[in-house]
Short mmCIF file of C-alpha atoms and ligand atoms in Angstrom, two decimals:
data_model
loop_
_atom_site.label_atom_id
_atom_site.label_comp_id
_atom_site.label_asym_id
_atom_site.label_seq_id
_atom_site.Cartn_x
_atom_site.Cartn_y
_atom_site.Cartn_z
CA MET O 1 0.00 -0.03 0.01
CA GLU O 2 1.50 3.32 -1.08
CA PHE O 3 -1.22 5.87 -0.36
CA ILE O 4 -2.98 4.40 2.67
CA LYS O 5 -1.77 2.69 5.83
CA VAL O 6 -3.70 -0.20 7.36
CA THR O 7 -3.22 -1.28 11.01
CA ASN O 8 -5.04 -4.46 11.74
CA PRO O 9 -5.82 -4.73 14.58
CA VAL O 10 -5.25 -1.36 16.13
CA GLN O 11 -7.21 -2.79 19.09
CA PRO O 12 -8.94 -6.11 19.37
CA HIS O 13 -11.44 -6.48 16.50
CA ILE O 14 -10.79 -2.92 15.23
CA ALA O 15 -8.88 -2.05 12.04
CA LEU O 16 -7.57 1.40 11.26
CA ILE O 17 -7.09 2.83 7.77
CA GLU O 18 -5.16 6.07 7.39
CA PHE O 19 -4.96 8.12 4.18
CA ASN O 20 -1.26 8.65 3.54
CA ARG O 21 -0.67 11.49 1.01
CA PRO O 22 0.08 14.21 3.52
CA LYS O 23 1.78 16.64 1.06
CA GLU O 24 -1.35 16.63 -1.15
CA LEU O 25 -3.67 16.92 1.86
CA ASN O 26 -4.76 13.35 1.17
CA ALA O 27 -6.24 14.21 -2.20
CA LEU O 28 -8.21 11.13 -3.26
CA SER O 29 -6.40 10.02 -6.40
CA VAL O 30 -7.60 7.03 -8.42
CA PRO O 31 -4.73 4.76 -7.06
CA LEU O 32 -5.47 5.87 -3.47
CA MET O 33 -9.16 5.03 -3.83
CA SER O 34 -8.28 1.63 -5.41
CA GLU O 35 -6.13 0.85 -2.37
CA LEU O 36 -8.97 1.90 -0.09
CA ARG O 37 -11.42 -0.31 -1.96
CA ASN O 38 -9.06 -3.32 -1.73
CA ALA O 39 -8.37 -2.74 1.99
CA LEU O 40 -12.10 -2.44 2.74
CA GLN O 41 -12.84 -5.69 0.82
CA ASP O 42 -10.03 -7.47 2.78
CA LEU O 43 -11.17 -6.17 6.13
CA ASP O 44 -14.84 -6.98 5.40
CA ALA O 45 -13.82 -10.55 4.71
CA ASP O 46 -11.55 -10.85 7.84
CA ASN O 47 -13.57 -12.57 10.52
CA GLU O 48 -11.48 -11.02 13.30
CA VAL O 49 -12.40 -7.46 12.24
CA ARG O 50 -15.66 -6.08 13.53
CA VAL O 51 -15.31 -2.31 13.06
CA ILE O 52 -13.18 -0.15 10.76
CA VAL O 53 -11.97 3.35 11.57
CA LEU O 54 -10.99 5.58 8.62
CA THR O 55 -8.87 8.68 9.17
CA GLY O 56 -6.47 11.16 7.62
CA ASN O 57 -4.12 13.26 9.65
CA GLU O 58 -4.49 16.32 11.88
CA LYS O 59 -4.39 18.80 8.99
CA ALA O 60 -6.54 16.95 6.49
CA PHE O 61 -8.93 14.09 6.44
CA ALA O 62 -8.99 14.60 2.65
CA ALA O 63 -9.13 17.78 0.50
CA GLY O 64 -11.19 16.15 -2.26
CA ALA O 65 -10.69 14.15 -5.39
CA ASP O 66 -7.30 14.80 -6.99
CA ILE O 67 -7.87 17.95 -9.07
CA LYS O 68 -4.48 17.69 -10.79
CA GLN O 69 -5.35 14.22 -12.10
CA MET O 70 -8.75 15.40 -13.42
CA ALA O 71 -7.90 18.83 -14.77
CA ASP O 72 -7.21 17.94 -18.40
CA LYS O 73 -9.64 15.06 -18.74
CA SER O 74 -12.53 14.98 -21.23
CA ALA O 75 -16.02 13.90 -20.31
CA ILE O 76 -15.41 10.61 -22.10
CA ASP O 77 -12.17 10.08 -20.18
CA MET O 78 -14.05 10.67 -16.96
CA TYR O 79 -16.80 8.30 -18.06
CA GLN O 80 -14.30 5.59 -19.00
CA ILE O 81 -12.21 5.93 -15.84
CA ASP O 82 -15.44 6.08 -13.79
CA GLN O 83 -13.38 6.76 -10.66
CA PHE O 84 -16.36 6.93 -8.31
CA ALA O 85 -17.25 3.26 -9.00
CA THR O 86 -14.44 2.23 -6.62
CA TRP O 87 -15.81 4.62 -3.99
CA ASP O 88 -18.98 2.47 -3.86
CA GLN O 89 -17.09 -0.08 -1.83
CA ILE O 90 -17.41 2.20 1.23
CA LYS O 91 -21.17 1.85 1.26
CA LYS O 92 -20.97 -1.85 0.26
CA THR O 93 -18.87 -2.69 3.30
CA LYS O 94 -21.03 -4.60 5.78
CA LYS O 95 -19.03 -3.73 8.86
CA PRO O 96 -19.43 -0.28 10.40
CA ILE O 97 -16.93 2.30 9.27
CA ILE O 98 -16.28 5.31 11.61
CA ALA O 99 -14.63 8.37 10.08
CA ALA O 100 -12.24 10.19 12.38
CA VAL O 101 -11.98 13.63 10.80
CA SER O 102 -9.55 16.46 11.57
CA GLY O 103 -8.82 19.46 9.35
CA PHE O 104 -10.14 19.54 5.77
CA ALA O 105 -12.95 17.24 4.73
CA LEU O 106 -13.69 18.86 1.42
CA GLY O 107 -15.33 17.75 -1.85
CA GLY O 108 -14.70 14.06 -2.12
CA GLY O 109 -13.25 14.16 1.41
CA CYS O 110 -16.56 15.26 2.77
CA GLU O 111 -18.32 12.71 0.57
CA VAL O 112 -16.12 9.88 1.84
CA ALA O 113 -16.78 10.92 5.45
CA MET O 114 -20.51 10.94 4.71
CA LEU O 115 -20.26 7.49 3.11
CA CYS O 116 -19.00 6.26 6.46
CA ASP O 117 -21.54 5.28 9.10
CA MET O 118 -20.53 7.78 11.81
CA ILE O 119 -18.27 10.78 12.00
CA ILE O 120 -16.15 11.85 14.98
CA ALA O 121 -14.57 15.24 14.33
CA SER O 122 -11.79 17.30 15.90
CA GLU O 123 -12.60 20.87 16.71
CA THR O 124 -10.43 21.93 13.76
CA ALA O 125 -12.41 19.91 11.23
CA VAL O 126 -14.12 21.77 8.34
CA PHE O 127 -16.59 20.21 5.98
CA GLY O 128 -17.36 21.53 2.55
CA GLN O 129 -18.36 20.87 -1.05
CA PRO O 130 -16.25 23.57 -2.83
CA GLU O 131 -16.47 21.97 -6.30
CA ILE O 132 -18.50 24.93 -7.54
CA LYS O 133 -15.40 27.08 -7.14
CA ILE O 134 -13.52 24.98 -9.71
CA GLY O 135 -16.37 24.88 -12.16
CA VAL O 136 -17.89 21.50 -11.37
CA ILE O 137 -20.30 19.99 -8.86
CA PRO O 138 -19.98 17.25 -6.22
CA GLY O 139 -19.84 13.87 -7.96
CA ALA O 140 -19.71 11.29 -5.20
CA GLY O 141 -22.91 11.92 -3.31
CA GLY O 142 -22.38 15.44 -2.02
CA THR O 143 -25.62 16.90 -3.35
CA GLN O 144 -27.65 13.96 -2.04
CA ARG O 145 -26.09 12.84 1.26
CA LEU O 146 -25.35 16.34 2.50
CA THR O 147 -28.91 17.42 1.76
CA LYS O 148 -30.36 14.42 3.60
CA ALA O 149 -28.00 15.09 6.57
CA ILE O 150 -28.41 18.82 7.05
CA GLY O 151 -31.47 19.82 5.05
CA LYS O 152 -32.01 21.65 1.77
CA ALA O 153 -31.26 25.27 2.78
CA LYS O 154 -27.88 24.65 4.38
CA ALA O 155 -26.81 22.08 1.78
CA MET O 156 -27.84 24.35 -1.07
CA GLU O 157 -25.79 27.20 0.39
CA MET O 158 -22.72 24.98 0.79
CA VAL O 159 -23.02 23.42 -2.69
CA LEU O 160 -23.76 26.70 -4.47
CA THR O 161 -21.19 28.89 -2.70
CA GLY O 162 -18.58 26.44 -1.53
CA LYS O 163 -19.03 27.68 2.01
CA PHE O 164 -17.36 25.49 4.72
CA LEU O 165 -19.12 24.19 7.80
CA SER O 166 -17.13 24.19 11.06
CA ALA O 167 -17.10 21.09 13.23
CA GLU O 168 -19.35 22.84 15.72
CA GLU O 169 -21.85 23.80 13.01
CA ALA O 170 -21.62 20.27 11.54
CA GLU O 171 -22.56 18.78 14.89
CA LYS O 172 -25.41 21.32 15.38
CA HIS O 173 -26.86 20.39 11.97
CA GLY O 174 -26.60 16.62 12.52
CA LEU O 175 -23.82 15.89 9.98
CA ILE O 176 -21.52 14.35 12.55
CA ASN O 177 -21.76 12.49 15.84
CA ARG O 178 -19.62 14.78 17.98
CA VAL O 179 -16.72 17.20 18.18
CA VAL O 180 -13.77 16.56 20.51
CA PRO O 181 -10.47 18.33 21.16
CA VAL O 182 -8.00 17.78 18.36
CA GLU O 183 -5.75 15.48 20.40
CA LEU O 184 -8.68 13.11 21.02
CA TYR O 185 -10.47 12.69 17.67
CA LEU O 186 -8.83 9.40 16.76
CA SER O 187 -8.95 7.86 20.23
CA GLU O 188 -12.59 8.90 20.56
CA ALA O 189 -13.38 7.17 17.22
CA ILE O 190 -11.55 4.05 18.40
CA LYS O 191 -13.45 4.18 21.70
CA LEU O 192 -16.75 4.28 19.79
CA ALA O 193 -15.49 1.39 17.63
CA ALA O 194 -14.63 -0.61 20.76
CA GLN O 195 -18.14 -0.14 22.12
CA ILE O 196 -19.57 -1.61 18.89
CA ALA O 197 -16.92 -4.34 18.65
CA ALA O 198 -18.06 -5.69 22.00
CA LEU O 199 -21.52 -6.39 20.58
CA SER O 200 -22.71 -9.17 18.33
CA PRO O 201 -21.00 -8.53 14.94
CA ILE O 202 -23.87 -10.28 13.18
CA ALA O 203 -26.53 -8.12 14.81
CA VAL O 204 -24.35 -5.04 14.14
CA LYS O 205 -24.19 -5.81 10.39
CA LEU O 206 -27.97 -6.53 10.24
CA ALA O 207 -28.62 -3.27 12.04
CA LYS O 208 -26.33 -1.22 9.81
CA GLU O 209 -27.94 -2.71 6.73
CA ALA O 210 -31.43 -1.79 8.05
CA VAL O 211 -30.50 1.80 8.92
CA LEU O 212 -28.86 2.40 5.55
CA ARG O 213 -31.97 1.07 3.79
CA SER O 214 -33.93 3.99 5.20
CA PHE O 215 -32.04 6.27 2.82
CA GLU O 216 -32.77 4.21 -0.20
CA THR O 217 -36.39 3.13 0.04
CA HIS O 218 -39.81 4.16 1.29
CA LEU O 219 -40.98 3.42 4.83
CA GLU O 220 -42.98 0.23 4.22
CA GLU O 221 -40.19 -1.53 2.36
CA GLY O 222 -37.67 -0.40 4.97
CA LEU O 223 -39.85 -1.76 7.73
CA ILE O 224 -40.18 -5.15 5.99
CA MET O 225 -36.45 -5.37 5.65
CA GLU O 226 -35.88 -4.35 9.26
CA ARG O 227 -38.33 -7.08 10.42
CA LYS O 228 -36.62 -9.72 8.28
CA ASN O 229 -33.22 -8.75 9.70
CA PHE O 230 -34.66 -8.88 13.23
CA TYR O 231 -35.92 -12.43 12.60
CA LEU O 232 -32.62 -13.36 10.89
CA ALA O 233 -30.68 -12.38 14.03
CA PHE O 234 -32.36 -15.42 15.69
CA ALA O 235 -30.26 -17.66 13.42
CA SER O 236 -27.15 -16.59 15.32
CA GLU O 237 -25.61 -18.05 18.46
CA ASP O 238 -25.03 -14.48 19.54
CA GLN O 239 -28.79 -13.95 19.89
CA LYS O 240 -29.05 -16.98 22.17
CA GLU O 241 -26.01 -15.78 24.14
CA GLY O 242 -27.25 -12.20 24.38
CA MET O 243 -30.72 -13.09 25.62
CA ALA O 244 -29.44 -15.81 27.99
CA ALA O 245 -26.91 -13.38 29.47
CA PHE O 246 -29.70 -10.89 30.06
CA ILE O 247 -31.87 -13.45 31.84
CA GLU O 248 -28.90 -14.84 33.87
CA LYS O 249 -27.81 -11.28 34.80
CA ARG O 250 -24.28 -11.60 33.37
CA SER O 251 -22.26 -9.98 30.59
CA PRO O 252 -22.67 -11.59 27.15
CA ASN O 253 -19.74 -13.07 25.28
CA PHE O 254 -20.44 -12.49 21.58
CA LYS O 255 -18.54 -14.65 19.10
CA GLY O 256 -19.87 -13.53 15.77
CA LYS O 257 -21.61 -16.84 15.07
N1 CAA M 15 -6.32 17.76 -5.48
C1 CAA M 15 -5.01 17.78 -5.73
N2 CAA M 15 -4.13 18.45 -4.95
C2 CAA M 15 -4.58 19.05 -3.88
C3 CAA M 15 -5.92 19.07 -3.54
C4 CAA M 15 -6.86 18.37 -4.38
N3 CAA M 15 -8.13 18.24 -4.11
N4 CAA M 15 -6.09 19.81 -2.40
C5 CAA M 15 -4.83 20.25 -2.06
N5 CAA M 15 -3.94 19.80 -2.95
C6 CAA M 15 -2.50 20.05 -2.94
C7 CAA M 15 -2.23 21.49 -3.39
O1 CAA M 15 -2.22 21.59 -4.78
C8 CAA M 15 -0.87 21.66 -2.80
O2 CAA M 15 0.11 21.05 -3.61
P1 CAA M 15 1.47 21.79 -3.99
O3 CAA M 15 2.21 21.96 -2.67
O4 CAA M 15 2.16 20.85 -4.91
O5 CAA M 15 1.09 23.08 -4.63
C9 CAA M 15 -0.92 20.86 -1.48
O6 CAA M 15 -2.00 19.94 -1.65
C10 CAA M 15 -1.21 21.74 -0.27
O7 CAA M 15 -2.39 22.53 -0.57
P2 CAA M 15 -2.46 24.10 -0.41
O8 CAA M 15 -1.09 24.71 -0.64
O9 CAA M 15 -3.54 24.59 -1.30
O10 CAA M 15 -2.84 24.25 1.15
P3 CAA M 15 -3.66 25.39 1.85
O11 CAA M 15 -3.57 25.08 3.31
O12 CAA M 15 -3.22 26.73 1.39
O13 CAA M 15 -5.17 25.21 1.35
C11 CAA M 15 -7.19 23.94 0.90
C12 CAA M 15 -5.90 24.09 1.73
C13 CAA M 15 -8.16 25.06 1.22
C14 CAA M 15 -7.78 22.60 1.27
C15 CAA M 15 -6.85 23.99 -0.61
O14 CAA M 15 -5.78 23.08 -0.87
C16 CAA M 15 -7.99 23.64 -1.50
O15 CAA M 15 -8.84 24.46 -1.79
N6 CAA M 15 -7.98 22.38 -2.05
C17 CAA M 15 -8.96 21.94 -3.01
C18 CAA M 15 -10.32 21.67 -2.33
C19 CAA M 15 -11.30 21.27 -3.40
O16 CAA M 15 -11.65 22.02 -4.26
N7 CAA M 15 -11.81 19.99 -3.28
C20 CAA M 15 -12.75 19.46 -4.25
C21 CAA M 15 -12.04 18.65 -5.27
S1 CAA M 15 -13.09 18.05 -6.57
C22 CAA M 15 -13.96 16.74 -5.88
O17 CAA M 15 -13.69 16.31 -4.76
C23 CAA M 15 -15.07 16.16 -6.72
C24 CAA M 15 -15.90 15.16 -6.02
O18 CAA M 15 -17.07 15.32 -5.80
C25 CAA M 15 -15.34 13.87 -5.61
#
C-alpha cells in the first residue's frame, strides 16, 4: 500500500485505515481510492475485524478528489475511468466504518466521510463541497447525502457557494456524531468502535444494513427489511447468548456466530 496505511488490529477487532498522502492533503487520487477499496474488501472478509476506523491526519482528512489528475480530462475520459465506482465499496462494506476527521474534509473528502456510518470530528475539522469554485459540482454523493443530513437550505448554500461548515456547526446540523479536542479525535473514534466491537457482529451488520436502507427506500419496504433482519438475528448463536446473558444477569460473550 502506497497511499494508505492499514493497522489491523489497532485494538482487538478494530482495524484502522489512514490516508497517507500528507503533502497533497490526502487528495483522493484514483490509485489511493483503489487501495482503499481493496483494503475495505479484505477487512470486510476478515472474521477477526468487527469495526473499521478511517482517518487522515490532523491537517486533512482529505481535501477532495485529485484535481491535478482530473484537470485535463474529457467527459469521455471521466466516463471511461469512472473513478467513483471504486468509492462504492465504502457503502458496500457490511461492517461499520467510523470516520475520524480532523482538518479539511472537502469535496470528495466530505463525501467519503458521509459514506461512512458515523463521524467523529476534531474541533479543527471543516466540511465543505467547494467543487462549484472549480467549475464543477460534487460527484460522489455530496448533493444527495449532505442534503439528507443537514437539510435543503444549508446544503444548497454549501453546494452553491462552496461555504465550509465548522465542526461545531456540523454537529449542530446533524452531519456528525460529535466534536472533540484535536488530540482526542482518533482515540474517541476508536473508543466508539470498541463499544460496537463488543456487541454481536452479526446483529451489528444486520442493524447497519437496516438503517442504511432507510435512505434508499420508502418506509414500508424499509420496515419489511428491518423485520426480516430482526428475525434473521435469531439464526445466530449471539442472539441466544445475548438473551441468555440478560436473563442470567451476566455480561454476554459474543462470538460472531
Ligand atoms: N487535489 C489535488 N491536490 C490538492 C488538492 C486536491 N483536491 N487539495 C490540495 N492539494 C494540494 C495542493 O495543490 C498543494 O500542492 P502543491 O504543494 O504541490 O502546490 C498541497 O495539496 C497543499 O495545498 P495548499 O497549498 O492549497 O494548502 P492550503 O492550506 O493553502 O489550502 C485547501 C488548503 C483550502 C484545502 C486547498 O488546498 C484547496 O482548496 N484544495 C482543493 C479543495 C477542493 O476543491 N476539493 C474538491 C475537489 S473536486 C472533488 O472532490 C469532486 C468530487 O465530488 C469527488
